Amino acid sequence: MLTRSCWRSKLAYFLISILVLLWFGVLLKHQPERDSLLVGEAVREEQEQVETVGEKLLSLNSSDQHSVCLVSSCNSVEMATSAVVIWLHGLGDSGTANVGIKSLFTAQFMKNVKWLFPNAPVQRVTANYGAYMPSWFDVGELPISAQSPEMEAGVMKTVESVHAMINKEVEAGVSPDKIFLCGFSQGGALTLASALFYPETLAGAAVFSGWVPLNPEFISKIPAKAKQTPILWLHGMNDNIVDFKHGQAGPPLLEHAGVGCEFKAYPGLGHSISNEELSLLQEFFGRRLGASSSKE
């Protein structure tokens, strides 16, 4: 027969076990959602068997907390580079995980395009309760809306790193008007800021589910040549990470600043990239590279 003290011990153990389970449940519930990039089975299959030919790792400013690691890949190693695409991933993602996306661009004029997939530095993110994760700059909260605080100082610091990538390609002989910036979510916001403050005209910038990560005063600081860089902005209307209305407010602001921007909304699309958007991006590449048809 159990004594009273024994019953108390068992009851205490039971209550402690319940509290531990509840604590773990709270932790799991509050894990932040990572930016998702969904572009169909073709990309996932390609990511599982990423080709190693023509790929290499290199670093920029390795002593700086804003340094990035690049995965570079050319569609062809036999011919000279015709253009460069720098793809900037979303919060919590990596450039390495996005390498397979280039396999979806099959037009003839894309054959000798060089792709760069930078990896964001790992740093504390306020929206992630101060925990470390891959991030181009600090994000104050999720979802991102018009009321979200802008972390402009961090954005502009990372813009310098993106400009360093561009300058490296220019030094290698690629004209700025043959260099594209593309980005998803946080990478889209960085793409926009980097294109708007580069001193030369780029081939173009594509923003997927992004936002303007700058205070309104930035309009007066855009270099004249940067205003000639065309912007392609695509956003899903069911986005639950970057509020659609917040993203939609960006293009009119750019137009007011004298920057040409093509905007398209996708009903039913959440925080991801569709194959339809990527087809439109390939057409954008073709127009900017002077191809007579995106199917060439």
XYZ file of C-alpha atoms in Angstrom:
296
model
C 0.000 0.000 0.000
C 1.428 3.405 -1.006
C 2.194 5.916 1.716
C 0.986 9.532 1.545
C 4.549 10.778 0.804
C 4.855 8.294 -2.052
C 1.601 9.532 -3.590
C 2.836 13.106 -3.299
C 6.082 12.210 -5.065
C 4.222 10.548 -7.943
C 1.833 13.486 -8.263
C 4.733 15.957 -8.330
C 6.518 13.908 -11.004
C 3.319 13.809 -13.080
C 2.816 17.583 -12.851
C 6.461 18.290 -13.781
C 6.128 16.017 -16.842
C 3.023 17.907 -17.974
C 4.810 21.263 -17.583
C 7.809 20.046 -19.633
C 5.518 18.870 -22.459
C 3.665 22.193 -22.467
C 6.989 24.091 -22.605
C 8.149 22.114 -25.649
C 4.781 22.734 -27.289
C 5.185 26.495 -26.869
C 8.693 26.387 -28.361
C 7.523 24.494 -31.439
C 4.554 26.802 -31.916
C 6.757 29.898 -31.973
C 9.310 28.679 -34.503
C 9.353 31.350 -37.281
C 8.288 30.330 -40.752
C 11.138 30.225 -43.251
C 10.728 31.881 -46.612
C 9.577 29.222 -49.048
C 10.590 28.973 -52.696
C 8.263 26.615 -54.526
C 8.831 26.289 -58.249
C 7.698 22.734 -58.978
C 9.221 19.293 -59.008
C 11.838 20.268 -61.609
C 13.688 22.454 -59.130
C 13.488 19.966 -56.253
C 14.842 17.165 -58.428
C 17.634 19.396 -59.709
C 18.574 20.399 -56.162
C 19.047 16.745 -55.230
C 21.619 16.271 -57.976
C 23.221 19.667 -58.448
C 25.837 19.498 -61.168
C 29.380 20.208 -60.093
C 30.802 21.198 -63.492
C 31.470 24.921 -63.619
C 30.580 25.468 -59.945
C 32.922 26.874 -57.326
C 32.812 28.427 -53.901
C 34.337 31.802 -53.207
C 34.018 34.427 -50.493
C 33.714 38.192 -50.311
C 34.974 40.220 -47.364
C 35.360 37.100 -45.223
C 36.380 39.128 -42.187
C 33.145 41.150 -42.259
C 29.899 40.023 -40.596
C 28.103 40.956 -43.810
C 30.326 38.746 -45.955
C 28.646 36.295 -48.303
C 29.570 32.977 -49.847
C 28.894 32.567 -53.556
C 27.959 29.494 -55.521
C 28.582 30.297 -59.166
C 27.412 28.194 -62.072
C 27.616 28.700 -65.832
C 25.192 26.948 -68.170
C 28.137 26.380 -70.516
C 31.856 26.216 -69.736
C 32.964 26.318 -73.371
C 31.771 29.770 -74.432
C 32.170 33.275 -73.072
C 29.625 34.586 -70.596
C 26.821 36.474 -72.365
C 25.172 37.783 -69.196
C 25.162 37.339 -65.421
C 22.222 36.643 -63.100
C 22.708 37.222 -59.369
C 19.956 35.406 -57.443
C 19.311 36.542 -53.849
C 17.423 34.047 -51.682
C 14.880 34.696 -48.926
C 15.160 34.821 -45.136
C 16.423 31.563 -43.638
C 17.172 30.039 -47.047
C 20.466 29.638 -48.912
C 21.865 30.287 -52.349
C 23.053 26.684 -52.531
C 19.461 25.427 -52.206
C 18.379 27.615 -55.128
C 20.980 26.549 -57.696
C 18.535 24.196 -59.417
C 16.300 27.063 -60.493
C 18.561 27.836 -63.452
C 17.529 24.543 -65.077
C 14.083 26.053 -65.780
C 15.546 28.697 -68.114
C 15.908 26.720 -71.321
C 15.796 29.396 -74.041
C 18.787 29.395 -76.377
C 19.873 32.885 -75.305
C 20.243 31.603 -71.710
C 22.836 28.960 -72.615
C 25.890 31.071 -71.800
C 24.467 32.986 -68.868
C 26.456 32.841 -65.650
C 24.437 32.427 -62.454
C 25.563 33.528 -58.999
C 23.766 32.251 -55.892
C 25.115 34.079 -52.817
C 24.540 32.687 -49.329
C 23.456 35.313 -46.809
C 25.509 35.636 -43.617
C 24.158 34.018 -40.452
C 23.144 36.696 -37.968
C 20.620 37.503 -35.244
C 17.122 38.271 -36.506
C 14.707 40.238 -34.338
C 11.674 38.535 -35.892
C 13.242 35.201 -34.906
C 13.387 36.209 -31.220
C 17.028 37.181 -31.626
C 18.109 33.722 -32.775
C 20.685 33.218 -35.529
C 19.668 32.376 -39.090
C 20.758 33.200 -42.676
C 19.624 36.772 -43.281
C 20.723 39.618 -45.548
C 19.713 42.158 -42.905
C 17.703 42.268 -39.692
C 13.921 41.913 -39.967
C 11.862 43.474 -37.205
C 8.732 41.361 -37.490
C 6.800 38.839 -39.538
C 4.580 39.121 -41.458
C 6.010 42.236 -43.099
C 3.505 45.036 -43.599
C 3.407 48.807 -44.041
C 3.706 49.139 -40.261
C 6.865 47.012 -40.012
C 10.029 48.878 -38.962
C 12.612 49.348 -41.714
C 16.193 48.302 -40.944
C 17.732 50.676 -43.482
C 21.266 50.769 -42.033
C 21.580 46.980 -42.297
C 20.059 46.990 -45.768
C 22.538 49.543 -47.096
C 25.465 47.687 -45.533
C 24.505 44.539 -47.425
C 23.877 46.547 -50.604
C 27.620 47.274 -50.550
C 28.310 43.515 -50.679
C 25.957 43.068 -53.641
C 27.640 45.963 -55.424
C 30.982 44.247 -54.792
C 29.657 41.143 -56.581
C 28.530 43.264 -59.523
C 31.855 45.107 -59.673
C 33.739 41.810 -59.702
C 31.841 40.749 -62.832
C 32.406 44.163 -64.443
C 36.141 43.852 -63.764
C 36.025 40.442 -65.462
C 34.690 42.105 -68.617
C 30.891 41.899 -68.262
C 29.082 45.155 -69.020
C 26.685 46.350 -66.274
C 23.848 46.292 -68.818
C 24.333 42.514 -69.044
C 23.972 41.928 -65.295
C 20.619 41.048 -63.716
C 19.647 41.083 -60.050
C 16.819 38.772 -58.972
C 15.506 38.055 -55.500
C 12.739 36.404 -53.523
C 11.139 37.937 -50.398
C 13.980 39.433 -48.322
C 16.219 38.805 -51.321
C 13.712 40.714 -53.444
C 13.884 43.685 -51.096
C 17.692 43.567 -51.278
C 17.550 43.249 -55.081
C 15.490 46.423 -55.278
C 17.741 48.447 -52.971
C 20.901 47.213 -54.724
C 19.595 48.087 -58.199
C 18.341 51.525 -57.144
C 21.674 52.562 -55.650
C 24.106 51.065 -58.163
C 25.776 53.974 -60.053
C 25.291 52.382 -63.488
C 22.323 51.032 -65.440
C 21.923 47.276 -65.007
C 20.232 44.850 -67.402
C 17.295 44.610 -65.028
C 16.070 43.675 -61.565
C 13.341 41.133 -60.753
C 11.540 41.280 -57.405
C 9.478 38.276 -56.263
C 7.229 38.818 -53.221
C 9.414 41.704 -52.057
C 8.970 45.153 -50.594
C 10.715 48.533 -50.443
C 13.093 48.161 -47.449
C 13.896 51.875 -47.310
C 12.420 55.040 -45.876
C 10.586 57.303 -48.399
C 13.490 59.768 -48.498
C 15.452 57.265 -50.618
C 13.719 58.611 -53.756
C 15.872 61.734 -53.840
C 19.091 59.679 -53.593
C 18.653 57.367 -56.597
C 21.471 57.917 -59.153
C 20.316 59.072 -62.593
C 21.669 55.980 -64.380
C 20.049 53.641 -61.832
C 16.659 55.076 -62.780
C 17.164 53.512 -66.225
C 17.336 49.972 -64.780
C 13.967 48.292 -65.519
C 12.226 46.573 -62.615
C 10.025 43.470 -62.919
C 7.908 43.039 -59.758
C 5.752 39.921 -59.217
C 3.697 39.193 -56.096
C 1.160 36.583 -54.968
C -2.093 38.041 -53.649
C -2.361 35.378 -50.910
C 1.093 36.111 -49.491
C 1.032 35.661 -45.701
C 4.668 36.626 -45.096
C 5.061 39.846 -47.089
C 1.665 41.534 -47.113
C 0.457 41.895 -50.716
C -0.781 45.464 -50.210
C 2.639 46.431 -48.838
C 4.343 44.973 -51.902
C 1.781 46.503 -54.241
C 2.552 49.967 -52.856
C 6.157 49.764 -54.086
C 5.808 50.101 -57.886
C 3.846 53.408 -57.793
C 6.551 54.803 -55.531
C 9.203 53.794 -58.063
C 7.227 55.263 -60.955
C 6.978 58.535 -59.035
C 10.773 58.493 -58.707
C 11.172 58.023 -62.456
C 12.010 54.306 -62.319
C 10.277 52.057 -64.836
C 8.504 49.165 -63.104
C 6.359 46.353 -64.516
C 4.095 44.904 -61.800
C 1.942 41.785 -61.949
C -0.244 40.274 -59.218
C -1.083 36.557 -59.017
C -4.456 35.639 -57.437
C -4.274 32.560 -55.221
C -0.471 32.545 -55.025
C 1.011 32.590 -51.537
C 4.571 33.312 -50.425
C 6.253 31.393 -53.223
C 7.313 31.592 -56.857
C 5.233 30.003 -59.594
C 6.431 28.558 -62.884
C 4.312 31.202 -64.619
C 6.348 33.918 -62.909
C 9.582 32.276 -63.987
C 8.349 32.114 -67.589
C 7.682 35.835 -67.431
C 11.174 36.337 -66.016
C 12.696 34.470 -68.965
C 10.793 36.760 -71.346
C 12.149 39.723 -69.381
C 15.688 38.363 -69.799
C 15.090 37.925 -73.526
C 13.851 41.472 -74.046
C 16.773 42.947 -72.168
C 19.350 40.783 -73.964
C 17.937 41.617 -77.383
C 16.615 38.139 -78.158
C 13.871 38.239 -80.802
C 11.916 35.591 -78.919
C 12.055 34.163 -75.403
C 11.941 30.708 -77.045
C 15.191 31.278 -78.953
